[in-house]
Amino acid sequence: MPVPPTILLFDSGLGGLTVLREIVGARPDAHYVYVADDAFFPYGHHSEEQIIARVVPLVGELIAAHTPDLVVIACNTASTLVMSHLRSAYKVPFVGTVPAIKPACASSKTKRVSVLGTKGTVKREYTRKLIHDFALGCEVTLVGSAELASLAESALSGDAVSDRDISAELAPCFVEHGGARTDTVVLACTHYPLLLERLIKLAPWPVDWIDPAPAIARRVSDLLGPPGNESDEAGAEMIFTSKRPHTLSKALMPFFGGRVPA
Protein backbone atom coordinates (compact mmCIF):
# COMPACT_ATOMS: atom_id res chain seq x y z
CA MET A 1 0.00 0.00 0.00
CA PRO A 2 1.46 3.43 -0.92
CA VAL A 3 2.55 5.66 1.94
CA PRO A 4 0.44 8.85 2.14
CA PRO A 5 2.41 11.99 1.33
CA THR A 6 3.20 14.35 4.18
CA ILE A 7 2.36 18.02 3.64
CA LEU A 8 3.76 20.60 6.05
CA LEU A 9 1.89 23.91 6.25
CA PHE A 10 3.56 26.85 7.96
CA ASP A 11 1.95 30.13 9.01
CA SER A 12 2.46 32.85 11.56
CA GLY A 13 -0.75 31.74 13.26
CA LEU A 14 -4.11 30.23 12.37
CA GLY A 15 -4.76 31.99 9.07
CA GLY A 16 -3.14 29.22 7.06
CA LEU A 17 -6.00 26.97 8.13
CA THR A 18 -7.98 28.55 5.28
CA VAL A 19 -5.33 27.20 2.88
CA LEU A 20 -5.22 23.85 4.67
CA ARG A 21 -9.00 23.45 4.24
CA GLU A 22 -8.71 23.73 0.46
CA ILE A 23 -5.67 21.43 0.23
CA VAL A 24 -7.34 18.75 2.39
CA GLY A 25 -10.32 18.88 0.02
CA ALA A 26 -8.02 18.32 -2.95
CA ARG A 27 -5.75 15.79 -1.23
CA PRO A 28 -7.63 13.84 1.46
CA ASP A 29 -5.00 11.09 1.14
CA ALA A 30 -2.21 13.18 2.70
CA HIS A 31 -0.84 13.37 6.23
CA TYR A 32 -0.86 16.98 7.42
CA VAL A 33 1.44 18.82 9.80
CA TYR A 34 0.24 22.35 10.50
CA VAL A 35 2.69 24.67 12.26
CA ALA A 36 1.55 27.98 13.74
CA ASP A 37 4.46 30.22 14.66
CA ASP A 38 2.47 31.85 17.43
CA ALA A 39 5.64 32.54 19.42
CA PHE A 40 6.44 35.21 16.80
CA PHE A 41 2.87 36.29 15.90
CA PRO A 42 2.01 38.70 14.38
CA TYR A 43 4.73 38.89 11.74
CA GLY A 44 3.65 42.42 10.91
CA HIS A 45 5.28 43.60 14.13
CA HIS A 46 8.74 42.44 12.98
CA SER A 47 11.21 43.73 10.42
CA GLU A 48 11.90 41.97 7.12
CA GLU A 49 15.32 40.93 8.38
CA GLN A 50 13.87 39.49 11.58
CA ILE A 51 11.27 37.46 9.69
CA ILE A 52 13.85 35.98 7.31
CA ALA A 53 16.20 35.18 10.19
CA ARG A 54 13.33 33.51 12.05
CA VAL A 55 11.56 31.56 9.34
CA VAL A 56 14.37 30.10 7.23
CA PRO A 57 16.11 28.09 10.00
CA LEU A 58 12.80 27.23 11.69
CA VAL A 59 11.43 25.71 8.50
CA GLY A 60 14.69 23.77 8.18
CA GLU A 61 14.18 22.30 11.65
CA LEU A 62 10.62 21.34 10.77
CA ILE A 63 11.73 19.65 7.54
CA ALA A 64 14.32 17.64 9.47
CA ALA A 65 11.74 16.63 12.09
CA HIS A 66 8.83 15.71 9.80
CA THR A 67 10.44 14.88 6.40
CA PRO A 68 7.54 16.34 4.37
CA ASP A 69 7.08 15.65 0.69
CA LEU A 70 6.06 19.29 0.19
CA VAL A 71 6.00 22.50 2.26
CA VAL A 72 3.34 25.20 1.93
CA ILE A 73 4.18 28.63 3.31
CA ALA A 74 0.58 29.61 4.04
CA CYS A 75 1.41 33.20 4.90
CA ASN A 76 1.57 36.16 2.53
CA THR A 77 3.96 38.15 4.72
CA ALA A 78 6.47 35.31 4.93
CA SER A 79 6.05 34.24 1.30
CA THR A 80 6.87 37.69 -0.05
CA LEU A 81 10.19 37.53 1.84
CA VAL A 82 11.53 34.02 2.27
CA MET A 83 10.64 31.83 -0.71
CA SER A 84 13.92 32.35 -2.56
CA HIS A 85 15.88 31.73 0.64
CA LEU A 86 13.98 28.51 1.36
CA ARG A 87 14.36 27.15 -2.15
CA SER A 88 18.08 27.85 -2.04
CA ALA A 89 18.54 26.20 1.34
CA TYR A 90 16.34 23.07 1.09
CA LYS A 91 15.53 20.52 -1.63
CA VAL A 92 11.89 19.87 -0.72
CA PRO A 93 9.32 21.52 -3.05
CA PHE A 94 7.78 24.75 -1.72
CA VAL A 95 4.48 26.43 -2.53
CA GLY A 96 4.02 30.02 -1.38
CA THR A 97 1.08 32.35 -0.89
CA VAL A 98 1.13 35.68 -2.69
CA PRO A 99 -1.54 38.33 -3.31
CA ALA A 100 -3.86 37.17 -6.12
CA ILE A 101 -3.57 40.47 -8.01
CA LYS A 102 -3.42 38.99 -11.52
CA PRO A 103 -6.76 37.11 -11.41
CA ALA A 104 -8.42 39.95 -9.51
CA CYS A 105 -7.49 42.54 -12.12
CA ALA A 106 -8.35 40.19 -14.96
CA SER A 107 -11.88 39.68 -13.60
CA SER A 108 -12.69 43.24 -12.46
CA LYS A 109 -15.43 44.92 -14.48
CA THR A 110 -15.03 48.43 -13.03
CA LYS A 111 -11.20 48.29 -13.07
CA ARG A 112 -11.19 49.21 -9.38
CA VAL A 113 -9.44 46.59 -7.22
CA SER A 114 -8.38 46.74 -3.58
CA VAL A 115 -5.68 44.58 -2.00
CA LEU A 116 -6.37 43.99 1.69
CA GLY A 117 -3.29 42.70 3.50
CA THR A 118 -1.08 43.28 6.48
CA LYS A 119 0.90 46.50 6.59
CA GLY A 120 4.01 44.50 5.79
CA THR A 121 2.56 42.74 2.75
CA VAL A 122 1.16 45.86 1.08
CA LYS A 123 4.43 47.78 1.41
CA ARG A 124 6.61 44.99 -0.03
CA GLU A 125 8.32 45.63 -3.34
CA TYR A 126 7.11 42.14 -4.32
CA THR A 127 3.48 43.28 -4.05
CA ARG A 128 4.12 46.47 -5.98
CA LYS A 129 5.82 44.51 -8.75
CA LEU A 130 2.74 42.27 -9.05
CA ILE A 131 0.66 45.40 -9.54
CA HIS A 132 3.10 46.78 -12.10
CA ASP A 133 3.10 43.52 -14.05
CA PHE A 134 -0.55 42.47 -13.79
CA ALA A 135 -2.77 45.49 -13.06
CA LEU A 136 -4.05 45.41 -16.67
CA GLY A 137 -5.22 49.01 -16.52
CA CYS A 138 -6.88 48.65 -13.11
CA GLU A 139 -6.66 51.23 -10.37
CA VAL A 140 -5.33 49.21 -7.43
CA THR A 141 -5.78 50.43 -3.86
CA LEU A 142 -3.40 48.94 -1.28
CA VAL A 143 -4.94 48.66 2.20
CA GLY A 144 -2.66 47.69 5.08
CA SER A 145 -4.63 46.41 8.06
CA ALA A 146 -3.01 46.55 11.48
CA GLU A 147 -5.57 44.48 13.37
CA LEU A 148 -7.63 42.23 11.08
CA ALA A 149 -5.37 39.16 11.41
CA SER A 150 -5.54 39.36 15.20
CA LEU A 151 -9.31 39.87 15.06
CA ALA A 152 -9.61 36.73 12.91
CA GLU A 153 -7.59 34.70 15.40
CA SER A 154 -9.72 35.97 18.25
CA ALA A 155 -12.95 35.09 16.43
CA LEU A 156 -11.74 31.55 15.66
CA SER A 157 -10.81 31.11 19.31
CA GLY A 158 -14.38 32.00 20.30
CA ASP A 159 -13.74 35.53 21.55
CA ALA A 160 -16.22 38.32 20.81
CA VAL A 161 -15.14 40.53 17.91
CA SER A 162 -17.27 43.57 17.18
CA ASP A 163 -18.62 44.54 13.77
CA ARG A 164 -17.28 48.03 14.38
CA ASP A 165 -13.70 46.80 14.72
CA ILE A 166 -13.94 44.73 11.53
CA SER A 167 -15.61 47.55 9.60
CA ALA A 168 -12.86 49.99 10.58
CA GLU A 169 -10.24 47.72 8.98
CA LEU A 170 -12.39 47.05 5.93
CA ALA A 171 -13.63 50.55 5.06
CA PRO A 172 -10.56 51.80 3.11
CA CYS A 173 -11.03 48.99 0.57
CA PHE A 174 -14.23 50.55 -0.76
CA VAL A 175 -13.43 53.38 -3.14
CA GLU A 176 -15.81 55.27 -5.40
CA HIS A 177 -14.25 57.57 -7.97
CA GLY A 178 -15.62 59.05 -11.17
CA GLY A 179 -18.73 56.92 -10.93
CA ALA A 180 -16.76 53.65 -10.67
CA ARG A 181 -16.72 51.63 -7.49
CA THR A 182 -14.38 48.97 -6.20
CA ASP A 183 -15.79 45.64 -7.36
CA THR A 184 -13.00 43.23 -6.32
CA VAL A 185 -11.08 42.81 -3.06
CA VAL A 186 -8.00 40.61 -2.84
CA LEU A 187 -7.66 38.90 0.53
CA ALA A 188 -3.87 39.16 0.80
CA CYS A 189 -3.63 37.52 4.22
CA THR A 190 -4.66 33.94 4.86
CA HIS A 191 -6.29 34.99 8.13
CA TYR A 192 -8.92 37.11 6.43
CA PRO A 193 -11.06 34.33 4.90
CA LEU A 194 -11.71 33.20 8.48
CA LEU A 195 -13.93 36.30 8.66
CA LEU A 196 -15.34 36.10 5.14
CA GLU A 197 -19.01 35.79 6.14
CA ARG A 198 -18.73 38.91 8.26
CA LEU A 199 -16.73 40.77 5.61
CA ILE A 200 -19.52 40.10 3.12
CA LYS A 201 -22.15 41.26 5.61
CA LEU A 202 -20.28 44.44 6.59
CA ALA A 203 -19.24 45.52 3.08
CA PRO A 204 -20.91 48.79 2.03
CA TRP A 205 -21.70 47.22 -1.36
CA PRO A 206 -21.23 43.76 -2.94
CA VAL A 207 -17.78 42.88 -4.29
CA ASP A 208 -15.93 39.77 -5.44
CA TRP A 209 -13.59 38.48 -2.72
CA ILE A 210 -10.46 36.81 -4.12
CA ASP A 211 -9.00 34.06 -1.93
CA PRO A 212 -5.84 32.36 -3.29
CA ALA A 213 -6.40 29.12 -1.35
CA PRO A 214 -8.14 27.14 -4.15
CA ALA A 215 -5.30 27.94 -6.57
CA ILE A 216 -2.73 26.90 -3.96
CA ALA A 217 -4.54 23.59 -3.46
CA ARG A 218 -4.48 22.91 -7.20
CA ARG A 219 -0.75 23.64 -7.33
CA VAL A 220 -0.03 21.34 -4.39
CA SER A 221 -2.03 18.51 -5.92
CA ASP A 222 -0.27 18.94 -9.27
CA LEU A 223 3.15 18.78 -7.63
CA LEU A 224 2.29 15.65 -5.62
CA GLY A 225 0.80 13.75 -8.55
CA PRO A 226 -2.34 11.57 -8.52
CA PRO A 227 -3.92 11.07 -5.07
CA GLY A 228 -4.09 7.70 -3.36
CA ASN A 229 -6.96 6.19 -1.38
CA GLU A 230 -5.58 6.38 2.15
CA SER A 231 -7.62 9.28 3.51
CA ASP A 232 -8.90 7.25 6.45
CA GLU A 233 -5.37 6.22 7.42
CA ALA A 234 -3.59 9.57 7.14
CA GLY A 235 -3.56 11.64 10.30
CA ALA A 236 -2.95 15.26 11.16
CA GLU A 237 -0.81 17.20 13.61
CA MET A 238 -1.12 20.73 14.98
CA ILE A 239 2.00 22.40 16.37
CA PHE A 240 2.36 25.77 18.09
CA THR A 241 5.90 27.12 18.29
CA SER A 242 5.07 28.57 21.70
CA LYS A 243 4.65 24.90 22.74
CA ARG A 244 1.28 25.65 24.27
CA PRO A 245 -1.24 22.82 23.98
CA HIS A 246 -4.01 23.55 21.55
CA THR A 247 -7.55 23.53 22.89
CA LEU A 248 -9.33 24.25 19.61
CA SER A 249 -10.11 20.71 18.43
CA LYS A 250 -13.78 21.35 17.60
CA ALA A 251 -12.98 24.59 15.79
CA LEU A 252 -10.08 23.01 13.93
CA MET A 253 -11.72 19.80 12.74
CA PRO A 254 -13.51 21.34 9.71
CA PHE A 255 -10.17 22.64 8.44
CA PHE A 256 -8.57 19.20 8.79
CA GLY A 257 -11.37 17.46 6.91
CA GLY A 258 -13.05 16.21 10.07
CA ARG A 259 -9.89 14.74 11.61
CA VAL A 260 -8.92 15.60 15.16
CA PRO A 261 -5.37 17.01 14.96
CA ALA A 262 -2.93 15.51 17.44
XYZ file of C-alpha atoms in Angstrom:
262
model
C 0.000 0.000 0.000
C 1.464 3.429 -0.923
C 2.547 5.660 1.945
C 0.437 8.846 2.142
C 2.415 11.994 1.328
C 3.200 14.349 4.180
C 2.358 18.022 3.636
C 3.759 20.602 6.048
C 1.893 23.911 6.247
C 3.557 26.847 7.963
C 1.948 30.130 9.009
C 2.461 32.855 11.562
C -0.748 31.742 13.256
C -4.110 30.231 12.371
C -4.764 31.988 9.071
C -3.139 29.217 7.059
C -6.003 26.967 8.126
C -7.978 28.549 5.282
C -5.329 27.200 2.883
C -5.221 23.851 4.672
C -9.000 23.450 4.245
C -8.709 23.727 0.456
C -5.674 21.427 0.232
C -7.340 18.748 2.386
C -10.315 18.884 0.021
C -8.023 18.321 -2.945
C -5.746 15.791 -1.228
C -7.626 13.843 1.458
C -4.997 11.093 1.140
C -2.211 13.176 2.705
C -0.842 13.369 6.232
C -0.864 16.980 7.423
C 1.439 18.823 9.795
C 0.237 22.348 10.502
C 2.686 24.673 12.260
C 1.546 27.985 13.740
C 4.465 30.221 14.656
C 2.473 31.852 17.430
C 5.636 32.540 19.423
C 6.444 35.207 16.795
C 2.873 36.291 15.905
C 2.010 38.699 14.383
C 4.726 38.893 11.744
C 3.651 42.419 10.907
C 5.285 43.603 14.126
C 8.735 42.441 12.982
C 11.210 43.733 10.415
C 11.900 41.967 7.123
C 15.325 40.933 8.379
C 13.866 39.489 11.582
C 11.266 37.460 9.686
C 13.854 35.979 7.311
C 16.198 35.179 10.188
C 13.331 33.511 12.052
C 11.556 31.562 9.337
C 14.374 30.099 7.229
C 16.113 28.091 10.000
C 12.800 27.231 11.695
C 11.427 25.710 8.504
C 14.686 23.775 8.175
C 14.184 22.304 11.650
C 10.621 21.339 10.769
C 11.733 19.653 7.545
C 14.321 17.639 9.469
C 11.745 16.628 12.086
C 8.828 15.707 9.802
C 10.438 14.884 6.404
C 7.541 16.336 4.372
C 7.082 15.654 0.691
C 6.063 19.292 0.191
C 6.000 22.497 2.257
C 3.341 25.200 1.934
C 4.178 28.634 3.308
C 0.577 29.606 4.040
C 1.406 33.200 4.901
C 1.567 36.163 2.531
C 3.961 38.153 4.718
C 6.468 35.315 4.934
C 6.050 34.239 1.304
C 6.866 37.690 -0.050
C 10.186 37.533 1.838
C 11.530 34.019 2.274
C 10.643 31.832 -0.706
C 13.920 32.348 -2.564
C 15.883 31.728 0.638
C 13.975 28.512 1.364
C 14.356 27.153 -2.147
C 18.083 27.853 -2.043
C 18.540 26.196 1.340
C 16.337 23.068 1.091
C 15.531 20.517 -1.626
C 11.891 19.870 -0.724
C 9.321 21.520 -3.049
C 7.779 24.750 -1.715
C 4.477 26.428 -2.531
C 4.025 30.021 -1.383
C 1.079 32.345 -0.892
C 1.130 35.680 -2.691
C -1.545 38.332 -3.311
C -3.863 37.175 -6.122
C -3.566 40.470 -8.009
C -3.421 38.989 -11.520
C -6.758 37.109 -11.411
C -8.425 39.949 -9.510
C -7.487 42.539 -12.116
C -8.353 40.191 -14.959
C -11.883 39.683 -13.603
C -12.686 43.235 -12.457
C -15.426 44.917 -14.479
C -15.027 48.433 -13.033
C -11.203 48.290 -13.073
C -11.193 49.205 -9.376
C -9.436 46.590 -7.220
C -8.380 46.735 -3.580
C -5.684 44.584 -1.999
C -6.366 43.991 1.691
C -3.291 42.698 3.499
C -1.082 43.282 6.485
C 0.898 46.502 6.586
C 4.011 44.501 5.785
C 2.563 42.739 2.753
C 1.161 45.863 1.084
C 4.428 47.785 1.407
C 6.605 44.992 -0.029
C 8.315 45.631 -3.340
C 7.106 42.145 -4.321
C 3.477 43.279 -4.049
C 4.120 46.473 -5.982
C 5.821 44.510 -8.749
C 2.742 42.270 -9.048
C 0.655 45.399 -9.538
C 3.103 46.782 -12.099
C 3.098 43.516 -14.048
C -0.550 42.472 -13.788
C -2.775 45.486 -13.060
C -4.051 45.412 -16.669
C -5.216 49.011 -16.519
C -6.880 48.651 -13.110
C -6.658 51.228 -10.367
C -5.330 49.206 -7.427
C -5.778 50.434 -3.860
C -3.403 48.943 -1.282
C -4.936 48.657 2.195
C -2.657 47.687 5.077
C -4.632 46.412 8.058
C -3.012 46.551 11.480
C -5.575 44.482 13.370
C -7.627 42.231 11.085
C -5.373 39.160 11.414
C -5.541 39.359 15.198
C -9.312 39.869 15.055
C -9.611 36.735 12.913
C -7.591 34.695 15.404
C -9.722 35.969 18.252
C -12.945 35.095 16.432
C -11.743 31.551 15.662
C -10.811 31.109 19.310
C -14.382 32.005 20.296
C -13.743 35.528 21.550
C -16.222 38.318 20.814
C -15.137 40.535 17.911
C -17.269 43.573 17.180
C -18.623 44.539 13.767
C -17.284 48.029 14.384
C -13.700 46.796 14.717
C -13.939 44.731 11.533
C -15.611 47.552 9.602
C -12.865 49.989 10.576
C -10.238 47.725 8.981
C -12.386 47.046 5.926
C -13.630 50.548 5.062
C -10.558 51.803 3.107
C -11.032 48.992 0.566
C -14.228 50.551 -0.756
C -13.431 53.376 -3.139
C -15.807 55.274 -5.403
C -14.245 57.573 -7.970
C -15.623 59.050 -11.169
C -18.732 56.919 -10.929
C -16.756 53.647 -10.668
C -16.724 51.625 -7.488
C -14.376 48.973 -6.196
C -15.789 45.642 -7.363
C -13.002 43.234 -6.322
C -11.084 42.811 -3.060
C -7.997 40.609 -2.841
C -7.663 38.897 0.526
C -3.873 39.155 0.801
C -3.626 37.519 4.218
C -4.656 33.941 4.856
C -6.294 34.988 8.131
C -8.924 37.110 6.426
C -11.062 34.330 4.896
C -11.708 33.205 8.483
C -13.933 36.300 8.659
C -15.344 36.102 5.142
C -19.014 35.792 6.138
C -18.729 38.908 8.256
C -16.727 40.772 5.613
C -19.524 40.103 3.121
C -22.151 41.265 5.613
C -20.281 44.442 6.586
C -19.237 45.520 3.080
C -20.913 48.795 2.030
C -21.699 47.222 -1.358
C -21.229 43.761 -2.939
C -17.777 42.876 -4.289
C -15.930 39.769 -5.440
C -13.594 38.477 -2.725
C -10.461 36.807 -4.115
C -9.002 34.059 -1.931
C -5.839 32.363 -3.287
C -6.398 29.121 -1.352
C -8.138 27.145 -4.155
C -5.300 27.937 -6.574
C -2.729 26.899 -3.964
C -4.544 23.591 -3.461
C -4.479 22.912 -7.204
C -0.750 23.644 -7.328
C -0.027 21.339 -4.386
C -2.033 18.514 -5.925
C -0.271 18.943 -9.274
C 3.153 18.777 -7.634
C 2.292 15.647 -5.623
C 0.801 13.747 -8.545
C -2.343 11.575 -8.524
C -3.915 11.067 -5.074
C -4.093 7.703 -3.360
C -6.959 6.191 -1.379
C -5.576 6.376 2.148
C -7.624 9.282 3.513
C -8.902 7.251 6.451
C -5.374 6.221 7.417
C -3.590 9.567 7.139
C -3.563 11.645 10.302
C -2.945 15.263 11.158
C -0.815 17.199 13.613
C -1.116 20.732 14.980
C 2.004 22.401 16.368
C 2.358 25.766 18.091
C 5.903 27.117 18.294
C 5.072 28.570 21.705
C 4.650 24.904 22.739
C 1.283 25.648 24.273
C -1.236 22.815 23.978
C -4.013 23.554 21.545
C -7.554 23.530 22.894
C -9.332 24.251 19.611
C -10.108 20.710 18.429
C -13.778 21.347 17.599
C -12.979 24.594 15.789
C -10.076 23.009 13.934
C -11.724 19.801 12.739
C -13.508 21.336 9.715
C -10.169 22.641 8.438
C -8.566 19.200 8.794
C -11.368 17.458 6.908
C -13.048 16.213 10.070
C -9.891 14.744 11.614
C -8.919 15.603 15.161
C -5.374 17.012 14.958
C -2.926 15.513 17.439
